[in-house]
mmCIF file of C-alpha atoms in Angstrom:
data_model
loop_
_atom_site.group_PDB
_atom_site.id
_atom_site.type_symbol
_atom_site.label_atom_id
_atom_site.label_comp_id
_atom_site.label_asym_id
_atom_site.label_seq_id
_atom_site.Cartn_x
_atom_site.Cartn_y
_atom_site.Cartn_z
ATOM 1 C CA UNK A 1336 -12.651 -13.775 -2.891
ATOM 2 C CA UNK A 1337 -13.468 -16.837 -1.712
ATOM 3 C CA UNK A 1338 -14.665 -17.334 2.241
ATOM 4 C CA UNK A 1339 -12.902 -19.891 4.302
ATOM 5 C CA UNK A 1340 -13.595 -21.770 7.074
ATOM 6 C CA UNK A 1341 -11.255 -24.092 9.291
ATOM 7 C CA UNK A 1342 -12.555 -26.216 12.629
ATOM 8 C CA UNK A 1343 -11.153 -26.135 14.797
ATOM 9 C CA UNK A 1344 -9.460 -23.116 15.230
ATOM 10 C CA UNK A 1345 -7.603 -24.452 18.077
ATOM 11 C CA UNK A 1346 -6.999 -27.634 20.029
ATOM 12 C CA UNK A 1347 -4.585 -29.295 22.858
ATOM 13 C CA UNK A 1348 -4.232 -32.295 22.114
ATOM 14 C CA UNK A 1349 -1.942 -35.746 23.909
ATOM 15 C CA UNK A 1350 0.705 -37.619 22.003
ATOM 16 C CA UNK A 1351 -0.074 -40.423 20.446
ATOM 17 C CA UNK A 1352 -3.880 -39.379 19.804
ATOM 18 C CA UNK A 1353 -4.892 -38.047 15.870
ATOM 19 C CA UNK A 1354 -6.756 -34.564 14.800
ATOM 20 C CA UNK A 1355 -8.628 -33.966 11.691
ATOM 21 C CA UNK A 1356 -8.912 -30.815 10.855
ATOM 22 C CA UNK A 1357 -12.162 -29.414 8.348
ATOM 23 C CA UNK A 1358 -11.825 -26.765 5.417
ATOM 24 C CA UNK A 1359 -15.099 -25.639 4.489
ATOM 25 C CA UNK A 1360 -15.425 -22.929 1.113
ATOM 26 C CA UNK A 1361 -18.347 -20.664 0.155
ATOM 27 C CA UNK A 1362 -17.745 -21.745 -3.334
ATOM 28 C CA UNK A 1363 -16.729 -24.211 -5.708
ATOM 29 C CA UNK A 1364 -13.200 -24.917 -6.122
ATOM 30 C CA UNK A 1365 -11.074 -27.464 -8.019
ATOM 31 C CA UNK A 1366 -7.638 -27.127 -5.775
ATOM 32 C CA UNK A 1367 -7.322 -26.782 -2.153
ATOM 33 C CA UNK A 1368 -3.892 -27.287 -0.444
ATOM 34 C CA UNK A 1369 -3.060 -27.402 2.822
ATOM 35 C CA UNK A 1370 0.155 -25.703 4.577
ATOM 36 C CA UNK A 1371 1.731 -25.730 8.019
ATOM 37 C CA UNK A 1372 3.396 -22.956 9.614
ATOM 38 C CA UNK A 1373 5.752 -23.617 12.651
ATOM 39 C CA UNK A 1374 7.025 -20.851 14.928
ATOM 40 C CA UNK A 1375 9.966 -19.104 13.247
ATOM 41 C CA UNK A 1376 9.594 -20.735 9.998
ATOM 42 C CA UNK A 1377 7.694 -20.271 6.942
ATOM 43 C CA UNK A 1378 4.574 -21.533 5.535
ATOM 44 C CA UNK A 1379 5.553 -25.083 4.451
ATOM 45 C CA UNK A 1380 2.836 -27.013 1.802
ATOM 46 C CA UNK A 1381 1.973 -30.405 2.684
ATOM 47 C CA UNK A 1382 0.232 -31.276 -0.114
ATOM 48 C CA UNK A 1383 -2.237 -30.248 -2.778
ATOM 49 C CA UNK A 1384 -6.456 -31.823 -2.985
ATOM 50 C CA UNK A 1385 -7.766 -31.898 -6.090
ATOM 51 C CA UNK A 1386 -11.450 -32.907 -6.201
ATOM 52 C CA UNK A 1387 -11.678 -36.442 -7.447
ATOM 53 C CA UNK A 1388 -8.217 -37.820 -7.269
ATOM 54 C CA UNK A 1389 -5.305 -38.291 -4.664
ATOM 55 C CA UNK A 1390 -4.049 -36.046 -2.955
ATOM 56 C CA UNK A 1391 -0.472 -34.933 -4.241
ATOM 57 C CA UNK A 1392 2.129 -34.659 -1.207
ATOM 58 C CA UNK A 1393 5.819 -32.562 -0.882
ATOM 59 C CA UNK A 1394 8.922 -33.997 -0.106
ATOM 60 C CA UNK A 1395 9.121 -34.820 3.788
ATOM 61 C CA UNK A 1396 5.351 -35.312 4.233
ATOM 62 C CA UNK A 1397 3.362 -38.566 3.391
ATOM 63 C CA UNK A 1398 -0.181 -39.583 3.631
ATOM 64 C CA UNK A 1399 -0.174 -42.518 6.427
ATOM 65 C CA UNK A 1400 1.427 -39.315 8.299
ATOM 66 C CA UNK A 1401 -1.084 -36.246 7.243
ATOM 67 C CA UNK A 1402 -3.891 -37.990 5.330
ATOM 68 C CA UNK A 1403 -6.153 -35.841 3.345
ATOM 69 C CA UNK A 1404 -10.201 -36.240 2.008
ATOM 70 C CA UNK A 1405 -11.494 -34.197 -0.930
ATOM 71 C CA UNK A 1406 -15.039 -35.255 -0.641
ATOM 72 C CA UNK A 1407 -16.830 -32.415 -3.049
ATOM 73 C CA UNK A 1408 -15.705 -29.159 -4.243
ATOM 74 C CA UNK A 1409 -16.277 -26.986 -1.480
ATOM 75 C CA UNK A 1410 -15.083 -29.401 1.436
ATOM 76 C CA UNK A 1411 -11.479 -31.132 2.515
ATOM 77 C CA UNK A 1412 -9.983 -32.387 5.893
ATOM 78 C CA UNK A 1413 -6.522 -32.977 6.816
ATOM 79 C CA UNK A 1414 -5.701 -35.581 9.896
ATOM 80 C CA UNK A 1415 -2.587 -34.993 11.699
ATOM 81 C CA UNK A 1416 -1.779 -38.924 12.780
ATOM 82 C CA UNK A 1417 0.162 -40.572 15.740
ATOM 83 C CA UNK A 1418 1.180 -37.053 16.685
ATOM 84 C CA UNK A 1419 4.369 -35.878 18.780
ATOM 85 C CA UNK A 1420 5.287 -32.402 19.984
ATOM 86 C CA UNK A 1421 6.693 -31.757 16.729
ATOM 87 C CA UNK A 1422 3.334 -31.507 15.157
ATOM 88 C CA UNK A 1423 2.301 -28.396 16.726
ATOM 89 C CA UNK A 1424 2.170 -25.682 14.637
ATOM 90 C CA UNK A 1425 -1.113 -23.738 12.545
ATOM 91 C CA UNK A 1426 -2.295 -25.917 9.753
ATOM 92 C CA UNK A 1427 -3.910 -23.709 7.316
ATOM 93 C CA UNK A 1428 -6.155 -24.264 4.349
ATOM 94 C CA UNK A 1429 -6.280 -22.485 0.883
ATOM 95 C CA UNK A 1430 -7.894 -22.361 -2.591
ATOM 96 C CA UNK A 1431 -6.604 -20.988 -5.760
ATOM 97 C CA UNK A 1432 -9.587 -18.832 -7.090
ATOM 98 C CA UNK A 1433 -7.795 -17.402 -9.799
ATOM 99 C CA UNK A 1434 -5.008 -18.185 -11.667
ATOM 100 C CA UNK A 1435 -1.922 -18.344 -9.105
ATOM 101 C CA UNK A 1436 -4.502 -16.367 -6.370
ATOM 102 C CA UNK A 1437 -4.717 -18.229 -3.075
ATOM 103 C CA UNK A 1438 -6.674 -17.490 -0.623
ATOM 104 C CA UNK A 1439 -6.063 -18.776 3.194
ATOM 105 C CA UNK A 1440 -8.544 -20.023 5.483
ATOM 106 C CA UNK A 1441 -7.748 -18.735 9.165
ATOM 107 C CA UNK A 1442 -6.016 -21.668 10.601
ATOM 108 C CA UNK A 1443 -5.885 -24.198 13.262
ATOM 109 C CA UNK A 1444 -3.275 -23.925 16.204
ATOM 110 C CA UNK A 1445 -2.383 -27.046 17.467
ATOM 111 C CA UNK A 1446 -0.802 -28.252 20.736
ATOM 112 C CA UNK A 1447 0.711 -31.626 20.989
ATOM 113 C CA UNK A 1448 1.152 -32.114 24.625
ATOM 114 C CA UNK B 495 14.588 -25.937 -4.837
ATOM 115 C CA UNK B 496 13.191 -22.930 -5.152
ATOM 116 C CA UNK B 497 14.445 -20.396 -2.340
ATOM 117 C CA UNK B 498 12.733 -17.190 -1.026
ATOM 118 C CA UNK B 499 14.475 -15.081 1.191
ATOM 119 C CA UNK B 500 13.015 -11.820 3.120
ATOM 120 C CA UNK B 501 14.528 -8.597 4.605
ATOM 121 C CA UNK B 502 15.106 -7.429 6.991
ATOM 122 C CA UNK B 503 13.386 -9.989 9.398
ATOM 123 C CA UNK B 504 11.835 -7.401 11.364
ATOM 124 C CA UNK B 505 11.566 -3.685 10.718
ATOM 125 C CA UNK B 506 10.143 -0.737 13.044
ATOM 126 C CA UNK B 507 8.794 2.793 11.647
ATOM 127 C CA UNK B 508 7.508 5.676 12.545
ATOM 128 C CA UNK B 509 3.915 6.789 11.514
ATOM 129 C CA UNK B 510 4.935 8.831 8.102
ATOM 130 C CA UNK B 511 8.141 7.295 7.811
ATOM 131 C CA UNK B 512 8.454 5.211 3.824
ATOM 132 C CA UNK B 513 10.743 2.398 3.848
ATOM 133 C CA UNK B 514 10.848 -0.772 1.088
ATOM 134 C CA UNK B 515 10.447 -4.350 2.443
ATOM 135 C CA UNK B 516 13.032 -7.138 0.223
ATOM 136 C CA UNK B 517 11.923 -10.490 -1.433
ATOM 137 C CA UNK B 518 15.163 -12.003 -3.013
ATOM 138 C CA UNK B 519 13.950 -15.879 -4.302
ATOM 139 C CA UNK B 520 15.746 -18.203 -7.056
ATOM 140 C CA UNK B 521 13.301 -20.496 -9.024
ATOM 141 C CA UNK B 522 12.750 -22.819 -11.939
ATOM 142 C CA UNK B 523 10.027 -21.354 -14.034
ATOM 143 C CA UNK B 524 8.406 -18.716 -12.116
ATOM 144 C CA UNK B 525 4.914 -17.803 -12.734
ATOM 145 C CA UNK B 526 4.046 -15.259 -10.504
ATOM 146 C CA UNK B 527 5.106 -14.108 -7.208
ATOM 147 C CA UNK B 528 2.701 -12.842 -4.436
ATOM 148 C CA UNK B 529 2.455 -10.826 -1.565
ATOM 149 C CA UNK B 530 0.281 -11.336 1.309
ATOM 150 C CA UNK B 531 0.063 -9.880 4.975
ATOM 151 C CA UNK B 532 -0.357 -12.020 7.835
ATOM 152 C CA UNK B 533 -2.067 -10.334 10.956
ATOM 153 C CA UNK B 534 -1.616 -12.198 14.271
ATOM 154 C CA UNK B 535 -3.480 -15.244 14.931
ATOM 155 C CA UNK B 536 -4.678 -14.781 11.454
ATOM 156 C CA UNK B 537 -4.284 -16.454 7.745
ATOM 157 C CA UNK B 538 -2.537 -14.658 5.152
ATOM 158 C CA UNK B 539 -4.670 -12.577 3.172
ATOM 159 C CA UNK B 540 -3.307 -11.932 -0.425
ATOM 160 C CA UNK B 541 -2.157 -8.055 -1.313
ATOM 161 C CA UNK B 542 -0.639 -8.725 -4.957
ATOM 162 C CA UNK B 543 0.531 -11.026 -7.902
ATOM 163 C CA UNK B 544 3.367 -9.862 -9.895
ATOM 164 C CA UNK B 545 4.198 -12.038 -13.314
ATOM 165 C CA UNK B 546 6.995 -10.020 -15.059
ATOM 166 C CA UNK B 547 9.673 -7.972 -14.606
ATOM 167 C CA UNK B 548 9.348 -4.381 -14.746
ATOM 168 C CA UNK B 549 5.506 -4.775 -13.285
ATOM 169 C CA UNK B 550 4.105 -2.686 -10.513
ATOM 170 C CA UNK B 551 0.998 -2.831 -8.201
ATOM 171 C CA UNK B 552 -0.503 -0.446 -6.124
ATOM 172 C CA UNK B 553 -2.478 -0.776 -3.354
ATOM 173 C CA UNK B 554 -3.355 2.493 -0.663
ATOM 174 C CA UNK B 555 -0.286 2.756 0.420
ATOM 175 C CA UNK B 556 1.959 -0.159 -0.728
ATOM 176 C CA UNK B 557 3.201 -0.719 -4.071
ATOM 177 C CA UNK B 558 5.301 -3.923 -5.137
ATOM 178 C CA UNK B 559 7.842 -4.011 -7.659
ATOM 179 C CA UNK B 560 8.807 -7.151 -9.178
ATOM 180 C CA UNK B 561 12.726 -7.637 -11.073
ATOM 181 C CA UNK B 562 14.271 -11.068 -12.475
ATOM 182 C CA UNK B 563 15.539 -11.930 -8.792
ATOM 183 C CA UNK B 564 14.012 -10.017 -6.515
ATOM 184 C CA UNK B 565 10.541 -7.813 -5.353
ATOM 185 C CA UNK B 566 10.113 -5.057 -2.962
ATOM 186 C CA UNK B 567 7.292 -4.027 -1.415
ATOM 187 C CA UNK B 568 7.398 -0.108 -0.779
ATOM 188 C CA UNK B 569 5.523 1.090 1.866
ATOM 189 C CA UNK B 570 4.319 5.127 1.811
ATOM 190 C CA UNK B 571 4.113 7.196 4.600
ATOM 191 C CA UNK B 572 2.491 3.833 7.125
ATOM 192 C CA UNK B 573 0.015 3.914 9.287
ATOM 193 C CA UNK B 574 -0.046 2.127 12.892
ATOM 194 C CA UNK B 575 -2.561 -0.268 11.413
ATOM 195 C CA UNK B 576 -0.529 -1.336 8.394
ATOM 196 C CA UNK B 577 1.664 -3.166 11.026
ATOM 197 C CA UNK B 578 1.432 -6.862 10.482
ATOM 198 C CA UNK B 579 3.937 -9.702 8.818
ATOM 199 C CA UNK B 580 4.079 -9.319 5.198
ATOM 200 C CA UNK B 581 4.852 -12.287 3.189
ATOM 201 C CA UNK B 582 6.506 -13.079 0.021
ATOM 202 C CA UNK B 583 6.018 -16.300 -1.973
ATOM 203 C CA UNK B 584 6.646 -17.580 -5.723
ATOM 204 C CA UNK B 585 4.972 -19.782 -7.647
ATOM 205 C CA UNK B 586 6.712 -22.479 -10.012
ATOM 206 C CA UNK B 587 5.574 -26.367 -10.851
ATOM 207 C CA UNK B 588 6.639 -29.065 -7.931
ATOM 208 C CA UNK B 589 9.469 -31.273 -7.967
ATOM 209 C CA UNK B 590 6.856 -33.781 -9.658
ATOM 210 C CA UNK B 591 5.989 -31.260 -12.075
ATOM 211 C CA UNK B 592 2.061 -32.232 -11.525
ATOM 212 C CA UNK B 593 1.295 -29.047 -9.736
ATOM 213 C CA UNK B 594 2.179 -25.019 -8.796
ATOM 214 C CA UNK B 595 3.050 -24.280 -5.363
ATOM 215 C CA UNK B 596 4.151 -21.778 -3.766
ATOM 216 C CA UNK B 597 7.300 -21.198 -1.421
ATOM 217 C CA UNK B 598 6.888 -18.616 0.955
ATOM 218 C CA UNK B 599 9.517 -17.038 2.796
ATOM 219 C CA UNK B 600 9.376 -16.462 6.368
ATOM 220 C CA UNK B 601 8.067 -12.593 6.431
ATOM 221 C CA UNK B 602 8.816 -9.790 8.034
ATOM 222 C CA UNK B 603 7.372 -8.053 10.909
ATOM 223 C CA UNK B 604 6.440 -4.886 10.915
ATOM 224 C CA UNK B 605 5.607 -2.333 13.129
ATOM 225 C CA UNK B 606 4.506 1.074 12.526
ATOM 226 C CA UNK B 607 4.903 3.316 16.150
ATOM 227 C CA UNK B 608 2.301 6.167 16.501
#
């Protein structure tokens, strides 16, 4: 399986400010997505990077709020914009290897303070 | 919407002692559902794909089951270190029908006492 990398793997961060968060994959991919996971709750997609074209976004997340780059194959950040206690949470990367396999990077915790 | 639900939210064993772990979901078009364990602090690392009913996978000591509405994830005489969250998720096209994703439900702890 693929290996993943996130940076950071944590942060604090003030109100207001903006985080970008890196995926980095040992291999190729075409589709990376990236998820958030708040205490309690389950993991929640925010959208879908496809290599080459827009990212694709879920209902109740948009891109002036969580834009996403898909520079290359192996490579993708995610910015968490304008943030607010409500953002923190683990943002987690993934790539679909095989057909319906994904495989999770190890996260980023984030504090919004 | 497609809806995953997982029981019991938190379960507690003894070392030796089998028990079964519940994935109920509803979906439009399912194409596989998957299981994955989440250790603390960790991602989810991916245990099993199931794409039909009346399929099986084994693993060591964990074998998931897969019906038209639900999955269960048996667990076989557990060791301490099989304690984690295990995670249930299904796979179907988004609302825009331009991609899969999956819908996860929210897990279930467990812990396996020595």
């Amino acid at each position: 399986s693929a290996v993943i990398s996130q940076k950071p793997s944590r942060d604090i961060c003030q109100r207001g400010t903006s985080l970008t968060i890196q995926c980095q994959v040992d291999s190729q991919v075409t589709m990376m997505f990236w998820y958030r996971q708040q205490p309690g709750q389950s993991l929640t997609l925010i959208a879908t990077a496809n290599q080459g074209s827009e990212a694709t976004y879920e209902s109740g997340f948009v891109i002036d709020k969580f834009p996403i780059s898909r520079p290359n194959l192996t490579f993708s950040t995610l910015t968490v914009s304008n943030m607010s206690p409500e953002d923190s949470s683990i943002y987690l990367c993934s790539v679909e290897q095989y057909i319906g396999e994904q495989f999770f990077g190890p996260g980023t915790r984030l504090t919004v303070l | 919407e497609d809806q995953v639900t997982q029981s019991p939210e938190a379960l507690r064993l003894q070392e030796g002692e089998s028990s079964s772990l519940n994935c109920s979901y509803t979906v439009s078009g399912l194409r596989g559902l998957f299981w994955y364990r989440q250790d603390p602090g960790k991602g989810p690392e991916f245990l099993f794909t199931l794409y039909s009913a009346g399929e099986e996978k084994e693993k060591e000591r964990l074998k998931a089951t897969l019906t038209k509405k639900e999955s269960f994830l048996h667990i076989t005489a557990p060791k301490p270190e099989d304690s984690a969250t295990y995670l249930c998720a299904v796979q179907a096209l988004n609302s825009g029908g331009s991609n899969y994703k999956l819908t996860f439900g929210k897990g279930t702890l467990l812990t396996v006492n020595p």
